[in-house]
Short mmCIF file of C-alpha atoms and ligand atoms in Angstrom, two decimals:
data_model
loop_
_atom_site.label_atom_id
_atom_site.label_comp_id
_atom_site.label_asym_id
_atom_site.label_seq_id
_atom_site.Cartn_x
_atom_site.Cartn_y
_atom_site.Cartn_z
CA MET J 857 -2.68 -41.08 13.20
CA ALA J 858 -2.11 -37.97 11.14
CA TYR J 859 -5.12 -36.00 9.99
CA TYR J 860 -5.81 -35.91 6.25
CA PHE J 861 -7.85 -33.15 4.66
CA ASP J 862 -10.49 -34.41 2.23
CA GLU J 863 -9.87 -31.69 -0.35
CA PRO J 864 -6.65 -31.29 -2.30
CA SER J 865 -4.83 -28.03 -1.81
CA ARG J 866 -6.00 -25.73 -4.63
CA THR J 867 -4.82 -22.42 -6.07
CA PHE J 868 -6.87 -19.56 -7.51
CA ASN J 869 -6.00 -20.66 -11.02
CA GLU J 870 -8.07 -23.79 -10.53
CA TYR J 871 -11.32 -21.83 -10.13
CA LEU J 872 -13.63 -19.75 -12.27
CA LEU J 873 -16.71 -17.73 -11.42
CA VAL J 874 -19.91 -18.73 -13.18
CA PRO J 875 -21.92 -15.59 -14.03
CA GLY J 876 -25.19 -14.93 -12.26
CA TYR J 877 -28.17 -12.79 -13.24
CA SER J 878 -27.17 -9.16 -13.81
CA PRO J 879 -30.08 -6.73 -13.38
CA SER J 880 -29.90 -3.49 -15.39
CA THR J 881 -29.01 -1.61 -12.20
CA CYS J 882 -25.87 -3.66 -11.81
CA VAL J 883 -23.31 -1.53 -13.65
CA PRO J 884 -19.59 -1.09 -12.77
CA ALA J 885 -20.09 2.58 -11.86
CA ALA J 886 -22.55 1.54 -9.14
CA VAL J 887 -20.20 -1.00 -7.52
CA SER J 888 -18.87 -0.20 -4.04
CA LEU J 889 -15.59 -1.83 -3.06
CA LYS J 890 -15.73 -0.63 0.54
CA THR J 891 -14.80 -3.42 2.92
CA PRO J 892 -14.24 -3.83 6.67
CA LEU J 893 -10.63 -3.88 7.90
CA VAL J 894 -11.09 -4.64 11.59
CA ARG J 895 -13.43 -6.69 13.77
CA TYR J 896 -16.86 -5.29 14.62
CA ARG J 897 -20.38 -6.34 15.58
CA LYS J 898 -21.81 -6.62 12.11
CA GLY J 899 -25.42 -5.52 11.88
CA GLU J 900 -25.18 -3.65 15.21
CA GLU J 901 -22.44 -1.09 14.62
CA GLU J 902 -20.38 0.40 11.83
CA CYS J 903 -16.93 -1.04 11.30
CA PRO J 904 -14.42 1.36 12.97
CA ILE J 905 -12.05 1.21 9.98
CA SER J 906 -13.09 0.26 6.45
CA LEU J 907 -10.92 0.22 3.36
CA ASN J 908 -12.33 1.99 0.32
CA ILE J 909 -10.75 -0.58 -1.98
CA PRO J 910 -9.96 -4.18 -0.97
CA MET J 911 -6.19 -3.94 -1.39
CA ILE J 912 -3.37 -3.62 1.11
CA SER J 913 0.34 -3.70 0.37
CA ALA J 914 2.62 -6.37 1.78
CA ILE J 915 4.77 -5.87 4.87
CA MET J 916 7.99 -6.03 2.87
CA GLN J 917 11.14 -3.98 2.37
CA ALA J 918 10.66 -4.04 -1.38
CA VAL J 919 7.04 -2.93 -1.18
CA SER J 920 5.77 -0.80 1.69
CA ASP J 921 7.56 2.36 2.76
CA ASP J 922 6.06 5.81 3.31
CA GLY J 923 5.99 6.60 -0.42
CA MET J 924 3.94 3.50 -1.17
CA ALA J 925 1.70 4.23 1.84
CA VAL J 926 0.79 7.69 0.55
CA ALA J 927 0.20 6.42 -2.99
CA LEU J 928 -2.02 3.55 -1.88
CA ALA J 929 -3.97 5.57 0.70
CA THR J 930 -4.66 8.07 -2.09
CA GLU J 931 -6.39 5.30 -4.01
CA GLY J 932 -8.35 4.01 -1.02
CA GLY J 933 -6.21 1.10 0.19
CA MET J 934 -3.63 0.84 2.95
CA SER J 935 0.05 0.00 3.23
CA PHE J 936 1.65 -1.82 6.13
CA VAL J 937 5.09 -0.29 6.48
CA TYR J 938 7.71 -3.03 6.77
CA GLY J 939 8.96 -3.93 10.22
CA SER J 940 12.32 -5.42 9.24
CA GLN J 941 14.09 -2.14 10.01
CA SER J 942 14.94 -0.27 13.19
CA ILE J 943 12.09 0.96 15.35
CA GLU J 944 13.21 4.56 14.76
CA SER J 945 13.23 4.37 10.99
CA GLN J 946 9.89 2.53 10.83
CA ALA J 947 8.27 5.07 13.17
CA ALA J 948 9.77 7.88 11.07
CA MET J 949 8.15 6.40 7.95
CA VAL J 950 4.79 6.22 9.69
CA ALA J 951 5.19 9.80 10.94
CA ARG J 952 5.99 11.00 7.41
CA VAL J 953 2.75 9.47 6.12
CA LYS J 954 0.75 11.06 8.92
CA ASP J 955 2.45 14.45 8.35
CA TYR J 956 1.97 14.28 4.62
CA LYS J 957 -0.44 16.94 3.48
CA ALA J 958 -1.79 16.07 0.07
CA GLY J 959 -1.12 19.00 -2.19
CA PHE J 960 1.61 20.46 0.08
CA VAL J 961 4.91 19.50 -1.48
CA THR J 962 8.31 19.72 0.19
CA SER J 963 10.45 21.37 -2.45
CA ASP J 964 13.29 19.20 -3.75
CA ALA J 965 14.71 21.77 -6.18
CA ASN J 966 16.04 24.65 -4.09
CA LEU J 967 18.40 27.48 -4.92
CA SER J 968 20.63 29.79 -2.91
CA PRO J 969 21.00 33.45 -4.02
CA ASP J 970 24.63 33.06 -5.08
CA MET J 971 23.99 30.17 -7.47
CA THR J 972 24.31 30.89 -11.21
CA LEU J 973 21.88 30.64 -14.09
CA ALA J 974 23.95 27.69 -15.36
CA GLN J 975 23.23 25.82 -12.12
CA VAL J 976 19.52 26.68 -12.40
CA VAL J 977 19.39 25.23 -15.90
CA GLU J 978 21.27 22.12 -14.78
CA LEU J 979 18.90 21.55 -11.83
CA LYS J 980 15.86 22.05 -14.03
CA GLU J 981 17.14 19.47 -16.51
CA LYS J 982 17.94 17.02 -13.73
CA LEU J 983 14.68 17.29 -11.77
CA GLY J 984 12.30 18.63 -14.37
CA HIS J 985 10.86 21.34 -12.09
CA SER J 986 10.34 24.80 -13.49
CA THR J 987 9.54 26.43 -10.12
CA MET J 988 12.47 26.68 -7.71
CA PRO J 989 12.36 28.52 -4.41
CA VAL J 990 15.40 30.54 -3.37
CA THR J 991 16.31 30.26 0.29
CA GLU J 992 19.12 31.79 2.31
CA ASP J 993 20.91 28.45 2.71
CA GLY J 994 19.59 26.77 -0.42
CA THR J 995 17.58 24.16 1.54
CA ALA J 996 13.89 23.26 1.48
CA THR J 997 13.36 24.86 4.88
CA GLY J 998 15.62 27.91 4.72
CA LYS J 999 14.51 31.56 4.95
CA LEU J 1000 12.60 32.37 1.76
CA LEU J 1001 14.31 35.00 -0.41
CA GLY J 1002 12.52 34.55 -3.70
CA VAL J 1003 11.43 32.16 -6.42
CA VAL J 1004 12.81 31.40 -9.87
CA THR J 1005 10.48 30.24 -12.61
CA GLU J 1006 10.98 30.07 -16.38
CA ARG J 1007 9.51 33.56 -16.59
CA ASP J 1008 12.49 35.00 -14.68
CA TYR J 1009 15.20 34.28 -17.22
CA ARG J 1010 15.82 34.20 -20.94
CA LEU J 1011 18.73 32.03 -21.91
CA SER J 1012 19.16 33.82 -25.26
CA ARG J 1013 19.68 37.19 -23.58
CA MET J 1014 21.39 36.41 -20.32
CA SER J 1015 24.83 35.26 -19.35
CA LEU J 1016 25.01 31.83 -17.73
CA ASP J 1017 27.06 33.16 -14.84
CA GLU J 1018 24.41 35.66 -13.75
CA LYS J 1019 23.52 35.18 -10.08
CA VAL J 1020 20.13 33.95 -8.92
CA ALA J 1021 19.81 36.97 -6.60
CA ASP J 1022 19.84 39.25 -9.65
CA PHE J 1023 17.04 37.65 -11.63
CA MET J 1024 14.77 35.85 -9.13
CA THR J 1025 11.35 37.22 -8.24
CA PRO J 1026 12.21 38.60 -4.80
CA ARG J 1027 10.36 37.78 -1.60
CA GLU J 1028 8.62 41.17 -1.40
CA LYS J 1029 6.91 40.54 -4.72
CA LEU J 1030 5.76 37.02 -3.79
CA ILE J 1031 2.37 36.01 -2.50
CA VAL J 1032 2.83 33.46 0.29
CA ALA J 1033 0.55 31.81 2.87
CA PRO J 1034 1.05 30.67 6.49
CA VAL J 1035 1.35 27.00 7.57
CA SER J 1036 -2.17 26.98 8.96
CA THR J 1037 -3.59 27.43 5.43
CA SER J 1038 -5.91 24.66 4.30
CA LEU J 1039 -5.61 23.23 0.82
CA LYS J 1040 -8.91 24.81 -0.12
CA VAL J 1041 -7.80 28.28 0.94
CA ALA J 1042 -4.41 27.78 -0.75
CA ASN J 1043 -6.22 26.92 -3.93
CA ASP J 1044 -8.44 30.02 -3.64
CA ILE J 1045 -5.31 32.20 -3.30
CA ILE J 1046 -3.78 30.48 -6.34
CA TRP J 1047 -6.92 31.20 -8.35
CA ASP J 1048 -7.47 34.74 -7.12
CA HIS J 1049 -3.92 35.78 -7.96
CA LYS J 1050 -3.54 33.62 -11.07
CA LEU J 1051 -0.50 31.85 -9.59
CA ASN J 1052 1.09 28.57 -10.61
CA SER J 1053 2.42 27.89 -7.15
CA LEU J 1054 2.08 29.23 -3.63
CA PRO J 1055 4.95 29.05 -1.09
CA ILE J 1056 3.86 28.17 2.45
CA VAL J 1057 6.03 29.79 5.13
CA ASP J 1058 6.30 29.58 8.92
CA GLU J 1059 6.26 32.47 11.37
CA ASN J 1060 9.97 33.17 10.70
CA ASP J 1061 9.41 33.33 6.96
CA HIS J 1062 11.11 29.97 6.46
CA LEU J 1063 9.85 27.86 3.58
CA VAL J 1064 7.68 24.88 4.62
CA SER J 1065 6.17 23.65 1.37
CA LEU J 1066 4.73 24.64 -1.98
CA VAL J 1067 1.20 24.20 -3.27
CA PHE J 1068 0.91 23.81 -7.02
CA ARG J 1069 -2.18 24.51 -9.06
CA LYS J 1070 -1.92 21.17 -10.87
CA ASP J 1071 -1.72 19.15 -7.62
CA TYR J 1072 -4.92 20.61 -6.27
CA ASP J 1073 -6.75 19.35 -9.32
CA SER J 1074 -5.36 15.84 -8.91
CA HIS J 1075 -6.18 15.87 -5.19
CA LYS J 1076 -9.79 16.59 -6.05
CA SER J 1077 -9.88 13.58 -8.35
CA ASN J 1078 -9.14 11.06 -5.55
CA PRO J 1079 -12.56 10.43 -4.06
CA ASN J 1080 -11.49 7.17 -2.39
CA GLU J 1081 -8.68 8.53 -0.23
CA MET J 1082 -8.19 6.72 3.09
CA LEU J 1083 -8.27 9.56 5.59
CA ASP J 1084 -8.46 9.59 9.38
CA SER J 1085 -10.69 11.94 11.37
CA HIS J 1086 -8.04 14.69 11.02
CA LYS J 1087 -7.97 14.20 7.26
CA ARG J 1088 -4.51 12.61 7.40
CA TYR J 1089 -3.65 9.56 5.30
CA MET J 1090 -4.13 6.26 7.11
CA VAL J 1091 -1.24 3.84 7.41
CA GLY J 1092 -0.54 0.43 8.92
CA ALA J 1093 2.72 -1.08 10.17
CA GLY J 1094 4.13 -4.56 10.56
CA ILE J 1095 5.38 -5.70 13.97
CA ASN J 1096 7.00 -8.87 15.27
CA THR J 1097 6.51 -11.02 18.35
CA ARG J 1098 9.92 -10.14 19.85
CA ASP J 1099 10.31 -6.39 20.30
CA TYR J 1100 6.64 -5.36 20.41
CA ALA J 1101 6.92 -3.74 23.84
CA GLU J 1102 9.32 -1.16 22.37
CA ARG J 1103 8.14 -1.04 18.77
CA ILE J 1104 4.40 -0.61 19.32
CA PRO J 1105 4.63 2.50 21.57
CA ALA J 1106 6.94 4.16 19.02
CA LEU J 1107 4.54 3.38 16.17
CA VAL J 1108 1.51 4.53 18.15
CA GLU J 1109 3.34 7.74 19.03
CA ALA J 1110 4.08 8.23 15.31
CA GLY J 1111 0.34 7.97 14.62
CA VAL J 1112 -0.02 4.48 13.13
CA ASP J 1113 -3.65 3.50 12.44
CA VAL J 1114 -3.42 -0.29 12.40
CA LEU J 1115 -0.76 -2.85 13.31
CA CYS J 1116 -0.27 -6.30 11.88
CA ILE J 1117 1.85 -9.09 13.29
CA ASP J 1118 4.08 -10.11 10.42
CA SER J 1119 4.81 -13.80 10.54
CA SER J 1120 4.96 -16.61 8.03
CA GLU J 1121 3.06 -18.84 10.46
CA GLY J 1122 0.71 -17.29 12.99
CA TYR J 1123 -0.98 -20.18 14.81
CA SER J 1124 1.25 -19.74 17.86
CA ASP J 1125 1.37 -18.58 21.44
CA TRP J 1126 3.73 -15.78 20.38
CA GLN J 1127 0.93 -14.06 18.49
CA LYS J 1128 -1.49 -14.55 21.36
CA PHE J 1129 0.98 -12.99 23.82
CA THR J 1130 1.49 -10.01 21.50
CA ILE J 1131 -2.24 -9.36 21.15
CA GLU J 1132 -2.69 -9.73 24.91
CA TRP J 1133 0.05 -7.16 25.47
CA VAL J 1134 -1.73 -4.72 23.18
CA ARG J 1135 -5.06 -5.20 24.96
CA GLU J 1136 -3.42 -4.80 28.34
CA HIS J 1137 -1.70 -1.54 27.38
CA TYR J 1138 -4.11 0.00 24.90
CA GLY J 1139 -7.45 -1.80 25.28
CA ASN J 1140 -9.25 -1.72 21.94
CA THR J 1141 -7.86 1.64 20.88
CA VAL J 1142 -4.97 -0.01 19.04
CA LYS J 1143 -6.04 -2.27 16.20
CA ILE J 1144 -3.93 -5.32 15.45
CA GLY J 1145 -4.17 -7.93 12.72
CA ALA J 1146 -2.52 -11.34 13.02
CA GLY J 1147 -1.55 -14.36 10.93
CA ASN J 1148 -0.82 -16.08 8.75
CA VAL J 1149 -3.03 -19.14 9.08
CA VAL J 1150 -4.38 -21.59 6.53
CA ASP J 1151 -7.16 -23.48 8.30
CA ALA J 1152 -10.19 -23.07 10.55
CA GLU J 1153 -8.30 -24.03 13.71
CA GLY J 1154 -5.67 -21.34 13.16
CA PHE J 1155 -8.37 -18.76 12.49
CA ARG J 1156 -10.31 -19.67 15.62
CA PHE J 1157 -7.20 -19.44 17.77
CA LEU J 1158 -6.35 -15.92 16.60
CA ALA J 1159 -9.98 -14.75 16.63
CA ASP J 1160 -10.31 -15.93 20.24
CA ALA J 1161 -7.02 -14.19 21.03
CA GLY J 1162 -8.66 -10.95 19.89
CA ALA J 1163 -7.03 -10.31 16.51
CA ASP J 1164 -8.73 -7.46 14.64
CA PHE J 1165 -8.24 -9.14 11.27
CA ILE J 1166 -6.60 -12.37 10.23
CA LYS J 1167 -4.34 -12.99 7.26
CA VAL J 1168 -4.52 -16.21 5.32
CA GLY J 1169 -1.74 -17.86 3.36
CA ILE J 1170 1.45 -19.83 3.82
CA GLY J 1171 3.88 -20.46 1.01
CA GLY J 1172 1.84 -18.94 -1.82
CA GLY J 1173 3.83 -15.71 -2.17
CA SER J 1174 5.56 -15.24 -5.51
CA ILE J 1175 9.00 -14.95 -3.85
CA CYS J 1176 8.25 -17.56 -1.17
CA ILE J 1177 9.96 -20.95 -0.99
CA THR J 1178 8.60 -21.98 2.42
CA ARG J 1179 6.72 -24.93 0.92
CA GLU J 1180 9.89 -26.16 -0.76
CA THR J 1181 12.18 -25.65 2.20
CA LYS J 1182 9.93 -26.71 5.06
CA GLY J 1183 7.07 -28.61 3.46
CA ILE J 1184 4.40 -26.49 5.15
CA GLY J 1185 1.62 -24.48 3.55
CA ARG J 1186 -1.64 -24.86 1.70
CA GLY J 1187 -3.06 -23.88 -1.69
CA GLN J 1188 -4.22 -20.27 -1.39
CA ALA J 1189 -7.76 -20.88 -2.66
CA THR J 1190 -8.41 -23.84 -0.37
CA ALA J 1191 -7.02 -21.96 2.62
CA THR J 1192 -9.15 -18.89 1.88
CA ILE J 1193 -12.32 -20.92 1.45
CA GLU J 1194 -11.85 -22.83 4.72
CA VAL J 1195 -10.90 -19.77 6.77
CA ALA J 1196 -13.83 -17.76 5.34
CA ALA J 1197 -16.21 -20.51 6.45
CA ALA J 1198 -14.63 -20.42 9.93
CA ARG J 1199 -15.02 -16.63 10.00
CA ASP J 1200 -18.72 -16.92 9.11
CA ALA J 1201 -19.24 -19.60 11.79
CA TYR J 1202 -17.49 -17.36 14.35
CA PHE J 1203 -19.77 -14.48 13.41
CA LYS J 1204 -22.87 -16.66 13.75
CA GLU J 1205 -21.75 -17.82 17.15
CA THR J 1206 -20.47 -14.54 18.61
CA GLY J 1207 -22.00 -11.74 16.54
CA VAL J 1208 -18.45 -10.52 15.91
CA TYR J 1209 -17.22 -10.27 12.34
CA VAL J 1210 -13.45 -10.73 12.00
CA PRO J 1211 -12.33 -9.72 8.49
CA ILE J 1212 -9.91 -11.99 6.69
CA CYS J 1213 -7.24 -11.14 4.15
CA SER J 1214 -5.92 -13.46 1.48
CA ASP J 1215 -2.17 -12.82 1.46
CA GLY J 1216 0.13 -13.87 -1.36
CA GLY J 1217 -0.23 -15.74 -4.61
CA ILE J 1218 -2.34 -13.18 -6.50
CA VAL J 1219 -0.94 -13.50 -10.01
CA TYR J 1220 -3.70 -12.12 -12.24
CA ASP J 1221 -6.20 -9.38 -11.54
CA HIS J 1222 -9.04 -11.88 -11.66
CA HIS J 1223 -7.46 -13.71 -8.70
CA ILE J 1224 -8.50 -10.71 -6.60
CA SER J 1225 -12.14 -11.23 -7.68
CA LEU J 1226 -11.83 -14.93 -6.89
CA ALA J 1227 -10.33 -14.27 -3.45
CA LEU J 1228 -13.14 -11.84 -2.63
CA ALA J 1229 -15.79 -14.22 -3.93
CA MET J 1230 -14.31 -17.00 -1.78
CA GLY J 1231 -14.85 -14.86 1.30
CA SER J 1232 -11.74 -12.75 1.65
CA ASP J 1233 -12.60 -9.20 2.76
CA PHE J 1234 -9.47 -7.75 1.19
CA VAL J 1235 -6.20 -8.99 -0.26
CA MET J 1236 -2.54 -8.33 0.54
CA LEU J 1237 -0.25 -7.97 -2.45
CA GLY J 1238 3.52 -7.92 -2.69
CA ARG J 1239 4.62 -8.60 -6.26
CA TYR J 1240 1.73 -6.55 -7.61
CA PHE J 1241 2.75 -3.34 -5.82
CA ALA J 1242 6.52 -3.90 -6.13
CA ARG J 1243 6.17 -3.27 -9.89
CA PHE J 1244 5.09 0.34 -9.57
CA ASP J 1245 7.07 3.60 -9.46
CA GLU J 1246 6.03 4.13 -5.86
CA SER J 1247 7.63 0.97 -4.43
CA PRO J 1248 10.94 1.59 -2.66
CA SER J 1249 12.95 -0.84 -4.78
CA ASN J 1250 15.33 -0.01 -7.64
CA LYS J 1251 14.21 0.21 -11.24
CA VAL J 1252 16.77 -1.51 -13.44
CA MET J 1253 17.16 -2.41 -17.11
CA VAL J 1254 17.39 -6.18 -17.65
CA ASN J 1255 17.77 -7.54 -21.19
CA GLY J 1256 16.27 -4.39 -22.68
CA SER J 1257 13.23 -4.16 -20.38
CA TYR J 1258 12.71 -2.16 -17.25
CA MET J 1259 12.33 -4.24 -14.09
CA LYS J 1260 11.89 -3.49 -10.41
CA GLU J 1261 13.75 -5.49 -7.80
CA TYR J 1262 11.56 -7.62 -5.52
CA TRP J 1263 12.86 -9.77 -2.70
CA GLY J 1264 11.19 -11.88 -0.01
CA GLU J 1265 11.37 -11.07 3.66
CA GLY J 1266 12.80 -14.56 4.19
CA SER J 1267 15.57 -14.01 1.65
CA ALA J 1268 19.19 -13.49 2.61
CA ARG J 1269 18.78 -9.90 1.38
CA ALA J 1270 15.98 -8.95 3.81
CA ARG J 1271 17.09 -11.18 6.69
CA ASN J 1272 13.78 -10.71 8.49
CA TRP J 1273 14.39 -13.54 10.96
CA GLN J 1274 11.61 -12.35 13.30
CA ARG J 1275 9.07 -13.23 10.62
CA TYR J 1276 10.17 -16.87 10.79
CA ASP J 1277 10.96 -16.90 14.48
CA LEU J 1278 9.81 -19.86 16.55
CA GLY J 1279 10.98 -18.63 19.93
CA GLY J 1280 14.05 -19.64 21.89
CA ASP J 1281 17.34 -17.80 22.16
CA LYS J 1282 18.23 -17.98 18.53
CA LYS J 1283 18.11 -14.63 16.77
CA GLY J 1284 18.98 -14.99 13.14
CA MET J 1285 18.23 -17.02 10.04
CA THR J 1286 19.61 -20.50 9.47
CA PHE J 1287 18.09 -20.99 6.04
CA GLU J 1288 16.28 -18.90 3.46
CA GLU J 1289 12.52 -19.03 2.84
CA GLY J 1290 12.44 -16.44 0.11
CA VAL J 1291 14.22 -15.38 -3.07
CA ASP J 1292 15.59 -12.15 -4.58
CA SER J 1293 14.05 -11.40 -7.99
CA TYR J 1294 12.95 -8.92 -10.65
CA VAL J 1295 9.38 -8.08 -11.65
CA PRO J 1296 8.40 -6.22 -14.82
CA TYR J 1297 8.15 -2.48 -14.20
CA ALA J 1298 4.54 -1.32 -14.48
CA GLY J 1299 4.51 2.49 -14.23
CA ALA J 1300 2.31 4.50 -11.88
CA LEU J 1301 0.36 2.78 -9.12
CA LYS J 1302 -2.69 4.93 -9.80
CA ASP J 1303 -3.05 3.64 -13.38
CA GLY J 1304 -2.37 0.00 -12.44
CA VAL J 1305 -4.85 -0.03 -9.57
CA ALA J 1306 -7.52 1.70 -11.69
CA LEU J 1307 -7.22 -0.95 -14.40
CA THR J 1308 -7.23 -3.83 -11.93
CA LEU J 1309 -10.28 -2.55 -10.11
CA SER J 1310 -12.16 -1.90 -13.33
CA LYS J 1311 -11.80 -5.64 -14.00
CA VAL J 1312 -12.95 -6.53 -10.47
CA ARG J 1313 -16.04 -4.29 -10.79
CA SER J 1314 -16.82 -5.79 -14.15
CA THR J 1315 -16.58 -9.35 -12.79
CA MET J 1316 -18.79 -8.40 -9.85
CA CYS J 1317 -21.47 -7.13 -12.23
CA ASN J 1318 -21.29 -10.41 -14.15
CA CYS J 1319 -22.10 -12.08 -10.84
CA GLY J 1320 -24.93 -9.62 -10.14
CA ALA J 1321 -23.13 -8.08 -7.16
CA LEU J 1322 -22.81 -4.40 -6.28
CA THR J 1323 -20.88 -4.94 -3.04
CA ILE J 1324 -18.23 -7.40 -1.86
CA ASP J 1325 -20.70 -8.76 0.67
CA GLU J 1326 -23.16 -9.44 -2.12
CA LEU J 1327 -20.44 -11.07 -4.23
CA GLN J 1328 -19.62 -13.47 -1.39
CA ASP J 1329 -23.28 -14.29 -1.10
CA LYS J 1330 -24.06 -14.74 -4.78
CA ALA J 1331 -20.80 -16.09 -6.23
CA LYS J 1332 -20.95 -19.46 -7.96
CA LEU J 1333 -17.52 -21.01 -8.30
CA THR J 1334 -16.42 -23.96 -10.36
CA ILE J 1335 -13.22 -25.96 -10.38
CA VAL J 1336 -11.64 -26.06 -13.81
CA SER J 1337 -10.06 -29.09 -15.39
CA SER J 1338 -6.53 -28.78 -16.77
CA THR J 1339 -7.86 -28.95 -20.34
CA SER J 1340 -10.36 -26.18 -19.72
CA ILE J 1341 -7.50 -23.99 -18.48
CA VAL J 1342 -6.06 -24.27 -22.00
CA GLU J 1343 -9.46 -23.28 -23.41
CA GLY J 1344 -9.38 -20.19 -21.16
CA GLY J 1345 -6.47 -18.59 -22.99
CA ALA J 1346 -6.14 -17.73 -26.69
CA HIS J 1347 -6.00 -21.12 -28.43
CA ASP J 1348 -6.07 -22.71 -31.86
CA VAL J 1349 -5.21 -19.43 -33.53
CA LEU J 1350 -1.90 -18.18 -34.83
CA LEU J 1351 -1.07 -15.12 -32.75
CA LYS J 1352 0.14 -12.14 -34.78
CA ASP J 1353 2.04 -10.79 -31.82
CA LYS J 1354 4.44 -13.55 -30.76
CA THR J 1355 5.20 -11.96 -27.39
CA PRO J 1356 3.48 -14.16 -24.82
CA TYR J 1357 0.36 -12.50 -23.43
CA VAL J 1358 1.08 -11.06 -20.01
CA SER J 1359 -1.77 -9.71 -17.97
CA ASN J 1360 -1.20 -6.27 -16.49
CA THR J 1361 -0.30 -8.10 -13.31
P1 RVP D 1633 2.97 -12.01 -3.52
O1 RVP D 1633 1.91 -10.96 -3.56
O2 RVP D 1633 2.56 -13.27 -4.21
O3 RVP D 1633 4.29 -11.50 -4.01
O4 RVP D 1633 3.15 -12.43 -1.98
C1 RVP D 1633 3.45 -11.50 -0.98
C2 RVP D 1633 3.40 -12.21 0.35
O5 RVP D 1633 4.42 -13.22 0.42
C3 RVP D 1633 3.68 -11.34 1.55
O6 RVP D 1633 2.59 -10.57 1.94
C4 RVP D 1633 4.08 -12.37 2.60
O7 RVP D 1633 2.97 -12.98 3.21
C5 RVP D 1633 4.79 -13.42 1.77
N1 RVP D 1633 6.25 -13.32 1.86
C6 RVP D 1633 7.03 -12.23 2.04
N2 RVP D 1633 8.31 -12.62 2.04
C7 RVP D 1633 8.29 -13.95 1.87
C8 RVP D 1633 9.43 -14.85 1.81
O8 RVP D 1633 10.57 -14.42 1.75
N3 RVP D 1633 9.17 -16.13 1.82
N4 RVP D 1633 7.02 -14.36 1.74
#
């Protein structure tokens, strides 16, 4: 006879946290959001990789490319670069994140000496940059001949067809620095010589990058950055259970920090085989997460297989129609609660702590607090990150409002059949499990994440918790009735602003 779970399948919206005692020491500024990313012997050793904030970005074409990875690592989280692309282009994205030197900018507004003042003005209007290097071939890596800034020309006194070569600040008058220069030294040079920017050149005097005074200041204001031991940004990547023997070596070569098997349903031999392959070829030096599962059995299977972290969630994603098309899945809250209990039991039994990640279905910021309180160590977000400038998708105007495009990996647009693969010869999708959609544009990731986390810290203090561990220990959760959900919003008042209230998520 079929097995029936006692509990109905519940979502985050059906829960609230009941405040606990908040001592005077429990203030948002004192909260630490540091959380383990990969398995470790808790209490005996330090976790080899911890996130500084409990947020990772979804393994999706519309969400996680190298641009998103840099932006999120800057804030203390981690992106998992999408795997539904060729091995070469995914590895190139990972390599770009690892090569990215915060504060060292590859110039995108470059001039050649025979360009005219009119072209300079046009480029400045188009890109908004007032500092433009002049290189022999007009590229970002050509031989450096000079620099043009607003101080080099006066539109009222000069003819628009004057050549760049005649009014640029020439190379011999420029202060430059070699590639080996650290950001700190670059900044000292900028200060000592009262510069606005410093070109970095290689041994052949070819331009490599520029350091701007303003960027150094912003770099200093990112205390949570996720950096590896060489001070490079950390980045994850999604893999599948088909081409791992080719994809993983390329990603490792590119410098990837953590892998994650990207699958809508992870309680399968295919995931076990993939993890075994990693252990056989790389031992424990390559970290690999697995999933997704929604119950204790699934967790146990992947934990025993050696997964470094396990993702939880089937069918809860905002663009996901798996539950509708296949009738499989589980309410995200119920799944998280059960898997967290299994994780704790596994730790008690083995001494090994395997972090779990609630993936999908985070609609409001407070859902992150609920997921953490229910035992999730961090959360994976798709829709949330797709809304920001830094996501790879297009920003478009729809009915007078800016939107970003957001599509599921199981949609006809992404065609990520490996994510839904169940083995056999078939390589391709027979039906869709995801949709193509718009999400309201939400500006810069930095501002959005700061606001979200200020709410999470505040909630944690209401629960008397200064760490995520403490929150999981102290949280008191209650199921809400449908009428009390109504009470939770603005009610029985006539709203002055008729636009429906939309949380920042
Ligand atoms: P959300 O944050 O609610 O947008 O959900 C993102 C998650 O949805 C992803 O991390 C992934 O687990 C899942 N997903 C991605 N594509 C699809 C689909 O097409 N069904 N689902």
